[in-house]
PDB file of C-alpha atoms and ligand atoms in Angstrom:
ATOM      1  CA  MET A   1       7.782  15.896-114.729  1.00 89.00           C
ATOM      2  CA  ASP A   2      10.188  13.523-113.006  1.00 97.00           C
ATOM      3  CA  ILE A   3      12.000  12.073-116.028  1.00 98.00           C
ATOM      4  CA  GLN A   4      14.317   9.956-113.964  1.00 98.00           C
ATOM      5  CA  LYS A   5      11.490   8.124-112.234  1.00 98.00           C
ATOM      6  CA  LEU A   6       9.616   7.787-115.529  1.00 98.00           C
ATOM      7  CA  ILE A   7      12.499   6.038-117.300  1.00 98.00           C
ATOM      8  CA  ASP A   8      13.247   3.896-114.269  1.00 98.00           C
ATOM      9  CA  ASP A   9       9.575   2.822-114.207  1.00 98.00           C
ATOM     10  CA  VAL A  10       9.684   2.100-117.957  1.00 98.00           C
ATOM     11  CA  ALA A  11      12.798  -0.083-117.580  1.00 98.00           C
ATOM     12  CA  GLN A  12      11.209  -1.901-114.640  1.00 98.00           C
ATOM     13  CA  ALA A  13       7.913  -2.437-116.546  1.00 97.00           C
ATOM     14  CA  LEU A  14       9.784  -3.811-119.541  1.00 97.00           C
ATOM     15  CA  SER A  15      11.852  -6.196-117.485  1.00 95.00           C
ATOM     16  CA  ARG A  16       8.612  -8.065-116.762  1.00 95.00           C
ATOM     17  CA  TYR A  17       7.577  -8.216-120.378  1.00 93.00           C
ATOM     18  CA  PRO A  18       8.505 -11.278-122.569  1.00 92.00           C
ATOM     19  CA  ASN A  19      10.848 -10.368-125.394  1.00 93.00           C
ATOM     20  CA  ASP A  20      10.612 -12.646-128.444  1.00 94.00           C
ATOM     21  CA  GLY A  21      12.666 -10.245-130.614  1.00 97.00           C
ATOM     22  CA  LYS A  22      15.688 -11.596-132.409  1.00 97.00           C
ATOM     23  CA  VAL A  23      19.231 -10.142-132.499  1.00 97.00           C
ATOM     24  CA  ALA A  24      20.443  -9.287-135.999  1.00 97.00           C
ATOM     25  CA  ASP A  25      22.731 -12.121-137.184  1.00 95.00           C
ATOM     26  CA  TYR A  26      23.091 -11.409-140.828  1.00 95.00           C
ATOM     27  CA  ILE A  27      26.168  -9.354-139.722  1.00 95.00           C
ATOM     28  CA  PRO A  28      27.790 -12.185-137.724  1.00 97.00           C
ATOM     29  CA  GLN A  29      29.617  -9.860-135.322  1.00 96.00           C
ATOM     30  CA  LEU A  30      26.306  -8.230-134.246  1.00 97.00           C
ATOM     31  CA  ALA A  31      25.031 -11.682-133.055  1.00 96.00           C
ATOM     32  CA  ARG A  32      27.717 -11.779-130.391  1.00 96.00           C
ATOM     33  CA  VAL A  33      26.148  -9.044-128.304  1.00 97.00           C
ATOM     34  CA  ASP A  34      24.286  -9.967-125.006  1.00 97.00           C
ATOM     35  CA  PRO A  35      20.642  -9.700-126.239  1.00 97.00           C
ATOM     36  CA  ASP A  36      19.334  -8.608-122.866  1.00 96.00           C
ATOM     37  CA  HIS A  37      21.101  -5.201-122.737  1.00 98.00           C
ATOM     38  CA  PHE A  38      18.701  -2.436-122.120  1.00 98.00           C
ATOM     39  CA  GLY A  39      19.424   1.265-121.723  1.00 98.00           C
ATOM     40  CA  ILE A  40      17.760   4.698-122.043  1.00 98.00           C
ATOM     41  CA  ALA A  41      19.272   8.236-121.973  1.00 99.00           C
ATOM     42  CA  VAL A  42      17.347  11.410-122.198  1.00 98.00           C
ATOM     43  CA  ALA A  43      19.389  14.591-122.897  1.00 98.00           C
ATOM     44  CA  ASP A  44      17.311  17.838-122.683  1.00 98.00           C
ATOM     45  CA  VAL A  45      18.066  21.133-124.296  1.00 98.00           C
ATOM     46  CA  ASP A  46      18.783  22.647-120.897  1.00 98.00           C
ATOM     47  CA  GLY A  47      21.685  20.374-120.364  1.00 97.00           C
ATOM     48  CA  ARG A  48      20.140  17.817-118.057  1.00 98.00           C
ATOM     49  CA  LEU A  49      20.758  14.080-118.561  1.00 98.00           C
ATOM     50  CA  PHE A  50      18.743  11.241-117.315  1.00 98.00           C
ATOM     51  CA  THR A  51      19.788   7.611-117.677  1.00 98.00           C
ATOM     52  CA  THR A  52      18.686   4.098-116.769  1.00 98.00           C
ATOM     53  CA  GLY A  53      20.175   0.634-117.331  1.00 98.00           C
ATOM     54  CA  ASP A  54      23.039   0.125-119.776  1.00 98.00           C
ATOM     55  CA  ALA A  55      22.996   3.729-120.970  1.00 98.00           C
ATOM     56  CA  GLU A  56      26.832   4.108-120.822  1.00 98.00           C
ATOM     57  CA  ILE A  57      27.736   0.897-122.785  1.00 98.00           C
ATOM     58  CA  PRO A  58      28.803   1.491-126.434  1.00 98.00           C
ATOM     59  CA  PHE A  59      26.863  -0.514-129.062  1.00 98.00           C
ATOM     60  CA  SER A  60      26.889  -0.620-132.838  1.00 98.00           C
ATOM     61  CA  ILE A  61      24.802   2.322-133.962  1.00 98.00           C
ATOM     62  CA  GLN A  62      24.324   0.941-137.471  1.00 98.00           C
ATOM     63  CA  SER A  63      21.628   2.874-139.261  1.00 98.00           C
ATOM     64  CA  VAL A  64      21.309   5.494-136.643  1.00 98.00           C
ATOM     65  CA  SER A  65      24.563   6.838-138.197  1.00 98.00           C
ATOM     66  CA  LYS A  66      22.541   7.741-141.297  1.00 98.00           C
ATOM     67  CA  VAL A  67      21.074  10.753-139.535  1.00 98.00           C
ATOM     68  CA  PHE A  68      24.627  12.175-139.169  1.00 98.00           C
ATOM     69  CA  THR A  69      25.818  11.346-142.682  1.00 98.00           C
ATOM     70  CA  LEU A  70      22.687  12.865-144.099  1.00 98.00           C
ATOM     71  CA  THR A  71      23.429  16.023-142.027  1.00 98.00           C
ATOM     72  CA  LEU A  72      27.059  16.147-143.384  1.00 98.00           C
ATOM     73  CA  ALA A  73      25.955  15.424-146.968  1.00 98.00           C
ATOM     74  CA  LEU A  74      23.394  18.302-146.895  1.00 98.00           C
ATOM     75  CA  GLY A  75      26.104  20.511-145.575  1.00 98.00           C
ATOM     76  CA  ARG A  76      28.287  19.526-148.544  1.00 97.00           C
ATOM     77  CA  VAL A  77      25.893  19.694-151.463  1.00 98.00           C
ATOM     78  CA  GLY A  78      22.692  21.278-150.115  1.00 98.00           C
ATOM     79  CA  ASP A  79      19.473  20.685-152.032  1.00 97.00           C
ATOM     80  CA  HIS A  80      21.460  19.167-154.968  1.00 98.00           C
ATOM     81  CA  LEU A  81      21.286  16.037-152.842  1.00 98.00           C
ATOM     82  CA  TRP A  82      17.687  15.472-153.826  1.00 98.00           C
ATOM     83  CA  LYS A  83      18.636  14.809-157.430  1.00 98.00           C
ATOM     84  CA  ARG A  84      20.397  11.600-156.291  1.00 98.00           C
ATOM     85  CA  VAL A  85      18.134  10.444-153.517  1.00 98.00           C
ATOM     86  CA  GLY A  86      14.388  10.858-152.833  1.00 98.00           C
ATOM     87  CA  ARG A  87      12.528  11.763-149.634  1.00 97.00           C
ATOM     88  CA  GLU A  88       9.507   9.398-149.699  1.00 97.00           C
ATOM     89  CA  PRO A  89       8.900   6.574-147.390  1.00 97.00           C
ATOM     90  CA  SER A  90       9.694   3.304-149.241  1.00 94.00           C
ATOM     91  CA  GLY A  91       7.209   0.896-147.624  1.00 92.00           C
ATOM     92  CA  SER A  92       9.921  -1.738-148.156  1.00 93.00           C
ATOM     93  CA  PRO A  93      12.514  -3.342-145.933  1.00 92.00           C
ATOM     94  CA  PHE A  94      15.708  -1.444-145.275  1.00 93.00           C
ATOM     95  CA  ASN A  95      17.859  -3.584-147.620  1.00 93.00           C
ATOM     96  CA  SER A  96      15.287  -3.823-150.472  1.00 93.00           C
ATOM     97  CA  ILE A  97      16.321  -3.586-154.106  1.00 94.00           C
ATOM     98  CA  VAL A  98      12.895  -3.750-155.844  1.00 94.00           C
ATOM     99  CA  GLN A  99      12.174  -0.034-156.290  1.00 94.00           C
ATOM    100  CA  LEU A 100      15.560   0.766-157.684  1.00 96.00           C
ATOM    101  CA  GLU A 101      14.938  -0.620-161.243  1.00 95.00           C
ATOM    102  CA  ALA A 102      11.625   1.264-161.835  1.00 94.00           C
ATOM    103  CA  GLU A 103      13.101   4.403-160.289  1.00 95.00           C
ATOM    104  CA  HIS A 104      16.321   4.375-162.283  1.00 97.00           C
ATOM    105  CA  GLY A 105      18.742   3.900-159.404  1.00 98.00           C
ATOM    106  CA  ILE A 106      17.410   6.785-157.358  1.00 98.00           C
ATOM    107  CA  PRO A 107      16.767   5.415-153.854  1.00 98.00           C
ATOM    108  CA  ARG A 108      13.507   6.456-152.223  1.00 97.00           C
ATOM    109  CA  ASN A 109      15.103   8.110-149.171  1.00 98.00           C
ATOM    110  CA  PRO A 110      18.458   8.617-147.379  1.00 98.00           C
ATOM    111  CA  PHE A 111      17.620   6.094-144.644  1.00 98.00           C
ATOM    112  CA  ILE A 112      17.182   2.863-146.510  1.00 97.00           C
ATOM    113  CA  ASN A 113      20.511   1.237-147.302  1.00 97.00           C
ATOM    114  CA  ALA A 114      20.487   2.222-151.007  1.00 98.00           C
ATOM    115  CA  GLY A 115      19.988   5.856-150.030  1.00 98.00           C
ATOM    116  CA  ALA A 116      22.625   5.807-147.374  1.00 98.00           C
ATOM    117  CA  ILE A 117      25.069   4.275-149.739  1.00 98.00           C
ATOM    118  CA  VAL A 118      24.434   7.217-152.088  1.00 98.00           C
ATOM    119  CA  ILE A 119      25.051   9.598-149.191  1.00 98.00           C
ATOM    120  CA  ALA A 120      28.319   7.891-148.475  1.00 98.00           C
ATOM    121  CA  ASP A 121      29.262   8.376-152.178  1.00 98.00           C
ATOM    122  CA  VAL A 122      28.396  12.097-151.823  1.00 98.00           C
ATOM    123  CA  LEU A 123      30.579  12.413-148.782  1.00 98.00           C
ATOM    124  CA  LEU A 124      33.506  10.638-150.580  1.00 98.00           C
ATOM    125  CA  SER A 125      33.766  13.261-153.278  1.00 97.00           C
ATOM    126  CA  GLY A 126      37.174  14.811-153.147  1.00 95.00           C
ATOM    127  CA  HIS A 127      38.378  12.550-150.336  1.00 96.00           C
ATOM    128  CA  GLN A 128      40.054   9.209-149.762  1.00 97.00           C
ATOM    129  CA  PRO A 129      37.799   6.758-147.937  1.00 97.00           C
ATOM    130  CA  LYS A 130      39.976   6.987-144.790  1.00 97.00           C
ATOM    131  CA  ALA A 131      39.700  10.823-144.681  1.00 98.00           C
ATOM    132  CA  CYS A 132      35.942  10.587-145.303  1.00 98.00           C
ATOM    133  CA  ILE A 133      35.445   8.054-142.405  1.00 98.00           C
ATOM    134  CA  ALA A 134      37.587  10.294-140.180  1.00 98.00           C
ATOM    135  CA  GLU A 135      35.375  13.216-140.999  1.00 98.00           C
ATOM    136  CA  ILE A 136      32.193  11.387-139.927  1.00 98.00           C
ATOM    137  CA  LEU A 137      33.823  10.275-136.712  1.00 98.00           C
ATOM    138  CA  HIS A 138      35.107  13.750-136.051  1.00 98.00           C
ATOM    139  CA  PHE A 139      31.617  15.186-136.467  1.00 98.00           C
ATOM    140  CA  LEU A 140      30.213  12.823-133.864  1.00 98.00           C
ATOM    141  CA  ARG A 141      33.060  13.617-131.468  1.00 98.00           C
ATOM    142  CA  GLU A 142      32.513  17.337-131.884  1.00 97.00           C
ATOM    143  CA  LEU A 143      28.748  17.075-131.408  1.00 98.00           C
ATOM    144  CA  THR A 144      29.210  15.161-128.094  1.00 98.00           C
ATOM    145  CA  GLY A 145      32.516  16.674-126.968  1.00 97.00           C
ATOM    146  CA  ASP A 146      33.526  13.015-126.455  1.00 97.00           C
ATOM    147  CA  PHE A 147      36.658  11.925-128.259  1.00 97.00           C
ATOM    148  CA  SER A 148      36.398   8.413-127.049  1.00 97.00           C
ATOM    149  CA  ILE A 149      33.795   7.601-129.712  1.00 98.00           C
ATOM    150  CA  ALA A 150      35.311   5.026-132.216  1.00 98.00           C
ATOM    151  CA  ILE A 151      34.560   2.521-134.892  1.00 98.00           C
ATOM    152  CA  ASP A 152      34.323  -1.160-133.929  1.00 98.00           C
ATOM    153  CA  PRO A 153      36.716  -2.716-136.398  1.00 98.00           C
ATOM    154  CA  ALA A 154      35.372  -6.233-135.860  1.00 98.00           C
ATOM    155  CA  VAL A 155      31.900  -5.071-136.843  1.00 98.00           C
ATOM    156  CA  ALA A 156      33.213  -3.171-139.867  1.00 98.00           C
ATOM    157  CA  ARG A 157      35.136  -6.221-141.020  1.00 98.00           C
ATOM    158  CA  SER A 158      32.266  -8.561-140.385  1.00 98.00           C
ATOM    159  CA  GLU A 159      29.986  -6.362-142.551  1.00 97.00           C
ATOM    160  CA  GLN A 160      32.578  -6.001-145.256  1.00 96.00           C
ATOM    161  CA  GLU A 161      32.816  -9.800-145.398  1.00 96.00           C
ATOM    162  CA  THR A 162      29.128 -10.420-145.540  1.00 96.00           C
ATOM    163  CA  GLY A 163      27.594  -7.350-147.171  1.00 96.00           C
ATOM    164  CA  PHE A 164      26.455  -9.117-150.337  1.00 97.00           C
ATOM    165  CA  ARG A 165      23.171  -7.215-150.489  1.00 97.00           C
ATOM    166  CA  ASN A 166      24.730  -3.888-149.991  1.00 98.00           C
ATOM    167  CA  ARG A 167      27.247  -4.710-152.674  1.00 98.00           C
ATOM    168  CA  ALA A 168      24.338  -5.579-155.028  1.00 98.00           C
ATOM    169  CA  LEU A 169      22.625  -2.319-154.258  1.00 98.00           C
ATOM    170  CA  ALA A 170      25.772  -0.283-154.840  1.00 98.00           C
ATOM    171  CA  ASN A 171      26.664  -2.066-158.104  1.00 98.00           C
ATOM    172  CA  TYR A 172      23.152  -1.662-159.377  1.00 98.00           C
ATOM    173  CA  MET A 173      23.165   2.062-158.695  1.00 98.00           C
ATOM    174  CA  GLN A 174      26.624   2.272-160.235  1.00 98.00           C
ATOM    175  CA  SER A 175      24.979   1.086-163.412  1.00 98.00           C
ATOM    176  CA  PHE A 176      22.686   4.118-163.288  1.00 98.00           C
ATOM    177  CA  LYS A 177      25.691   6.273-162.527  1.00 98.00           C
ATOM    178  CA  ASN A 178      24.310   7.170-159.122  1.00 98.00           C
ATOM    179  CA  ILE A 179      27.454   5.773-157.562  1.00 98.00           C
ATOM    180  CA  THR A 180      30.428   7.794-158.771  1.00 98.00           C
ATOM    181  CA  HIS A 181      33.349   6.161-156.939  1.00 98.00           C
ATOM    182  CA  PRO A 182      34.668   2.651-157.071  1.00 98.00           C
ATOM    183  CA  VAL A 183      31.992   0.567-155.304  1.00 98.00           C
ATOM    184  CA  GLU A 184      34.381  -0.809-152.729  1.00 97.00           C
ATOM    185  CA  HIS A 185      35.416   2.702-151.662  1.00 98.00           C
ATOM    186  CA  THR A 186      31.835   3.904-151.283  1.00 98.00           C
ATOM    187  CA  LEU A 187      30.922   0.702-149.372  1.00 98.00           C
ATOM    188  CA  GLY A 188      34.009   1.068-147.215  1.00 98.00           C
ATOM    189  CA  VAL A 189      32.712   4.448-145.965  1.00 98.00           C
ATOM    190  CA  TYR A 190      29.208   3.068-145.460  1.00 98.00           C
ATOM    191  CA  PHE A 191      30.274  -0.067-143.605  1.00 98.00           C
ATOM    192  CA  HIS A 192      32.569   1.883-141.331  1.00 98.00           C
ATOM    193  CA  HIS A 193      30.017   4.591-140.356  1.00 98.00           C
ATOM    194  CA  CYS A 194      27.483   1.824-139.582  1.00 98.00           C
ATOM    195  CA  ALA A 195      30.166   0.185-137.350  1.00 98.00           C
ATOM    196  CA  ILE A 196      30.577   3.258-135.129  1.00 98.00           C
ATOM    197  CA  ALA A 197      30.066   2.321-131.481  1.00 98.00           C
ATOM    198  CA  MET A 198      28.260   4.771-129.166  1.00 98.00           C
ATOM    199  CA  SER A 199      26.373   4.572-125.895  1.00 98.00           C
ATOM    200  CA  CYS A 200      22.814   5.917-125.377  1.00 98.00           C
ATOM    201  CA  VAL A 201      24.297   8.872-123.568  1.00 98.00           C
ATOM    202  CA  GLN A 202      26.592   9.773-126.426  1.00 98.00           C
ATOM    203  CA  LEU A 203      23.845   9.217-128.953  1.00 98.00           C
ATOM    204  CA  ALA A 204      21.304  11.408-127.097  1.00 98.00           C
ATOM    205  CA  ARG A 205      23.827  14.120-126.787  1.00 98.00           C
ATOM    206  CA  ALA A 206      24.824  13.904-130.456  1.00 98.00           C
ATOM    207  CA  GLY A 207      21.176  14.236-131.530  1.00 98.00           C
ATOM    208  CA  LEU A 208      20.485  17.362-129.431  1.00 98.00           C
ATOM    209  CA  TYR A 209      20.981  19.861-132.350  1.00 98.00           C
ATOM    210  CA  LEU A 210      17.871  18.389-133.930  1.00 98.00           C
ATOM    211  CA  ALA A 211      15.816  19.087-130.869  1.00 98.00           C
ATOM    212  CA  ASN A 212      17.216  22.644-130.579  1.00 98.00           C
ATOM    213  CA  ASN A 213      16.474  24.156-133.976  1.00 98.00           C
ATOM    214  CA  GLY A 214      19.866  23.176-135.369  1.00 98.00           C
ATOM    215  CA  VAL A 215      22.083  24.569-132.562  1.00 98.00           C
ATOM    216  CA  ASN A 216      24.150  22.279-130.352  1.00 98.00           C
ATOM    217  CA  PRO A 217      22.864  23.481-126.892  1.00 97.00           C
ATOM    218  CA  THR A 218      26.039  22.322-125.157  1.00 95.00           C
ATOM    219  CA  THR A 219      28.449  24.359-127.215  1.00 95.00           C
ATOM    220  CA  GLY A 220      26.113  27.008-128.621  1.00 97.00           C
ATOM    221  CA  PHE A 221      27.397  26.218-132.107  1.00 97.00           C
ATOM    222  CA  ARG A 222      24.977  26.129-134.987  1.00 98.00           C
ATOM    223  CA  VAL A 223      25.175  22.729-136.753  1.00 98.00           C
ATOM    224  CA  VAL A 224      22.485  23.275-139.338  1.00 98.00           C
ATOM    225  CA  THR A 225      19.834  25.906-140.107  1.00 98.00           C
ATOM    226  CA  ARG A 226      16.486  25.663-138.285  1.00 98.00           C
ATOM    227  CA  GLU A 227      14.845  24.751-141.617  1.00 98.00           C
ATOM    228  CA  ARG A 228      17.316  21.910-142.196  1.00 98.00           C
ATOM    229  CA  ALA A 229      16.905  20.515-138.633  1.00 98.00           C
ATOM    230  CA  ARG A 230      13.137  20.502-139.261  1.00 98.00           C
ATOM    231  CA  ARG A 231      13.516  18.690-142.535  1.00 98.00           C
ATOM    232  CA  ILE A 232      15.882  16.024-141.087  1.00 98.00           C
ATOM    233  CA  ASN A 233      13.249  15.496-138.342  1.00 98.00           C
ATOM    234  CA  ALA A 234      10.587  15.164-141.049  1.00 98.00           C
ATOM    235  CA  LEU A 235      12.626  12.526-142.773  1.00 98.00           C
ATOM    236  CA  MET A 236      13.244  10.636-139.507  1.00 98.00           C
ATOM    237  CA  MET A 237       9.520  10.613-138.882  1.00 98.00           C
ATOM    238  CA  THR A 238       8.475   9.440-142.311  1.00 98.00           C
ATOM    239  CA  CYS A 239      11.411   7.095-143.205  1.00 98.00           C
ATOM    240  CA  GLY A 240      13.416   6.400-140.054  1.00 98.00           C
ATOM    241  CA  HIS A 241      11.878   3.012-139.355  1.00 97.00           C
ATOM    242  CA  TYR A 242      11.645   1.698-142.964  1.00 94.00           C
ATOM    243  CA  ASP A 243       8.388  -0.102-143.529  1.00 95.00           C
ATOM    244  CA  ALA A 244       7.369   0.343-139.949  1.00 97.00           C
ATOM    245  CA  SER A 245       7.744   4.143-140.084  1.00 97.00           C
ATOM    246  CA  GLY A 246       4.002   4.697-140.157  1.00 97.00           C
ATOM    247  CA  ASP A 247       3.524   2.438-137.149  1.00 97.00           C
ATOM    248  CA  PHE A 248       6.290   4.266-135.248  1.00 98.00           C
ATOM    249  CA  ALA A 249       4.696   7.640-135.962  1.00 98.00           C
ATOM    250  CA  PHE A 250       1.347   6.241-134.948  1.00 98.00           C
ATOM    251  CA  ARG A 251       2.627   4.790-131.712  1.00 97.00           C
ATOM    252  CA  VAL A 252       5.361   7.201-130.696  1.00 98.00           C
ATOM    253  CA  GLY A 253       4.561  10.305-132.726  1.00 98.00           C
ATOM    254  CA  LEU A 254       8.299  11.553-132.726  1.00 98.00           C
ATOM    255  CA  PRO A 255      10.980  11.688-135.375  1.00 98.00           C
ATOM    256  CA  GLY A 256      13.107   8.478-134.799  1.00 98.00           C
ATOM    257  CA  LYS A 257      15.923   6.580-136.483  1.00 98.00           C
ATOM    258  CA  SER A 258      16.572   2.950-135.688  1.00 98.00           C
ATOM    259  CA  GLY A 259      19.543   0.671-136.309  1.00 98.00           C
ATOM    260  CA  VAL A 260      19.902  -3.120-136.437  1.00 98.00           C
ATOM    261  CA  GLY A 261      22.235  -2.834-133.443  1.00 98.00           C
ATOM    262  CA  GLY A 262      19.049  -2.260-131.461  1.00 98.00           C
ATOM    263  CA  GLY A 263      19.509   1.495-130.970  1.00 98.00           C
ATOM    264  CA  ILE A 264      16.867   4.160-131.633  1.00 98.00           C
ATOM    265  CA  LEU A 265      17.365   7.905-131.500  1.00 99.00           C
ATOM    266  CA  ALA A 266      14.201   9.924-131.051  1.00 98.00           C
ATOM    267  CA  ILE A 267      13.922  13.692-131.171  1.00 98.00           C
ATOM    268  CA  VAL A 268      11.425  15.755-129.178  1.00 98.00           C
ATOM    269  CA  PRO A 269      11.625  19.171-130.887  1.00 98.00           C
ATOM    270  CA  GLY A 270      12.267  21.961-128.482  1.00 98.00           C
ATOM    271  CA  GLN A 271      12.798  19.637-125.550  1.00 98.00           C
ATOM    272  CA  ALA A 272      15.116  16.575-125.778  1.00 98.00           C
ATOM    273  CA  ALA A 273      16.831  13.831-127.574  1.00 98.00           C
ATOM    274  CA  ILE A 274      16.234  10.257-126.409  1.00 99.00           C
ATOM    275  CA  ALA A 275      18.386   7.198-127.182  1.00 99.00           C
ATOM    276  CA  VAL A 276      17.292   3.720-126.269  1.00 98.00           C
ATOM    277  CA  TRP A 277      19.058   0.414-126.804  1.00 98.00           C
ATOM    278  CA  SER A 278      17.812  -3.089-126.690  1.00 98.00           C
ATOM    279  CA  PRO A 279      19.392  -5.596-129.255  1.00 98.00           C
ATOM    280  CA  ARG A 280      16.301  -7.827-129.850  1.00 98.00           C
ATOM    281  CA  LEU A 281      14.589  -6.714-133.021  1.00 97.00           C
ATOM    282  CA  ASN A 282      11.114  -7.020-134.409  1.00 96.00           C
ATOM    283  CA  LYS A 283      10.396  -8.375-137.825  1.00 94.00           C
ATOM    284  CA  ASN A 284      11.058  -4.983-139.488  1.00 94.00           C
ATOM    285  CA  GLY A 285      14.530  -4.890-137.970  1.00 95.00           C
ATOM    286  CA  ASN A 286      13.745  -2.288-135.375  1.00 96.00           C
ATOM    287  CA  SER A 287      14.365  -2.709-131.643  1.00 98.00           C
ATOM    288  CA  LEU A 288      11.343  -4.308-129.994  1.00 98.00           C
ATOM    289  CA  PHE A 289      11.756  -3.016-126.507  1.00 98.00           C
ATOM    290  CA  GLY A 290      13.337   0.212-127.765  1.00 98.00           C
ATOM    291  CA  SER A 291      10.140   1.042-129.713  1.00 98.00           C
ATOM    292  CA  LEU A 292       8.007  -0.020-126.690  1.00 98.00           C
ATOM    293  CA  ALA A 293      10.081   2.134-124.301  1.00 98.00           C
ATOM    294  CA  LEU A 294       9.671   5.142-126.600  1.00 98.00           C
ATOM    295  CA  GLU A 295       5.894   4.565-126.794  1.00 98.00           C
ATOM    296  CA  MET A 296       5.672   4.470-122.993  1.00 98.00           C
ATOM    297  CA  ILE A 297       7.846   7.544-122.580  1.00 98.00           C
ATOM    298  CA  ALA A 298       5.827   9.434-125.253  1.00 98.00           C
ATOM    299  CA  GLU A 299       2.563   8.434-123.602  1.00 97.00           C
ATOM    300  CA  LYS A 300       3.602   9.419-120.052  1.00 97.00           C
ATOM    301  CA  THR A 301       5.322  12.720-120.955  1.00 97.00           C
ATOM    302  CA  GLY A 302       2.782  13.695-123.658  1.00 97.00           C
ATOM    303  CA  TRP A 303       5.801  14.404-125.863  1.00 97.00           C
ATOM    304  CA  SER A 304       4.543  14.323-129.528  1.00 96.00           C
ATOM    305  CA  THR A 305       5.011  16.140-132.766  1.00 96.00           C
ATOM    306  CA  PHE A 306       1.212  15.927-133.233  1.00 95.00           C
ATOM    307  CA  GLY A 307      -0.043  17.978-130.229  1.00 89.00           C
TER     308      GLY A 307
HETATM  309  N1  LIG B   1      24.867  -1.787-141.696  1.00 59.92           N
HETATM  310  C1  LIG B   1      23.485  -2.291-141.802  1.00 59.92           C
HETATM  311  C2  LIG B   1      23.254  -2.832-143.182  1.00 59.92           C
HETATM  312  O1  LIG B   1      23.712  -2.310-144.064  1.00 59.92           O
HETATM  313  C3  LIG B   1      22.535  -1.248-141.482  1.00 59.92           C
HETATM  314  C4  LIG B   1      21.131  -1.681-141.469  1.00 59.92           C
HETATM  315  C5  LIG B   1      20.298  -1.048-140.326  1.00 59.92           C
HETATM  316  O2  LIG B   1      20.700  -0.725-139.337  1.00 59.92           O
HETATM  317  N2  LIG B   1      19.020  -1.057-140.580  1.00 59.92           N
HETATM  318  O3  LIG B   1      22.601  -3.829-143.344  1.00 59.92           O
END
């Protein structure tokens, strides 16, 4: 299979499609990005890398970061995590508050905002916010072997200034004692990990341990157990695209995690990690062309979790 030709063809085909998606502007700094960026990187478990378009330009990874904070939090507290956050799809938008009252402040899953804020609170235990943010960044740098990965301070500030909903979610969960640190500390960790900037190449490389049974194929180091990698993939498949997770599974058939910066990380177990970036989003807040690109790649390669 000529992956390079395939992704070049996908980029070419999409350049002829109309794109009526909208860049996220509820975080003002995100609205400043050129909406027509488009990049794909495919990193395979044998160490090969294929790229097309803007695959080397860093962008705001936003909720894609939640895959990595979940991995760290499971490493920290193991299965105790599931007392504080569920693992069911929510069927609701990423920033929804509606289920939290009936479910006593336990978010449905680690990938909706409420769940990721609880994960940030777990990671904060025993640390100052700065050290906790540094640990997350360090994890991504170790995974990729790329120490240039950094937080975009303007995005972090912008989200801190306008994150009223996230503040509401955190305060509400605090009332159920499911946030155990000062809300501003927990949110500080959350906003900063969402503001990490990475390119498609860096993101695909970072995700490879999930395609390789928990072992980083570049370094040979085990990041998580095989079982844990399988479970993180399962959560990405069922919850990674919020209320469009079913549609993503139907159309792409791979574990995937999207972010409102327009990035998506998809995992092909046993084969590869794919990162795509296109900032214009569909109505569910997922990259419009990113999802389409993954659908085309899955169709042409036959890569699927479902046979
Ligand atoms: N930082 C964003 C927020 O909290 C993340 C949302 C996303 O990428 N879906 O709203």
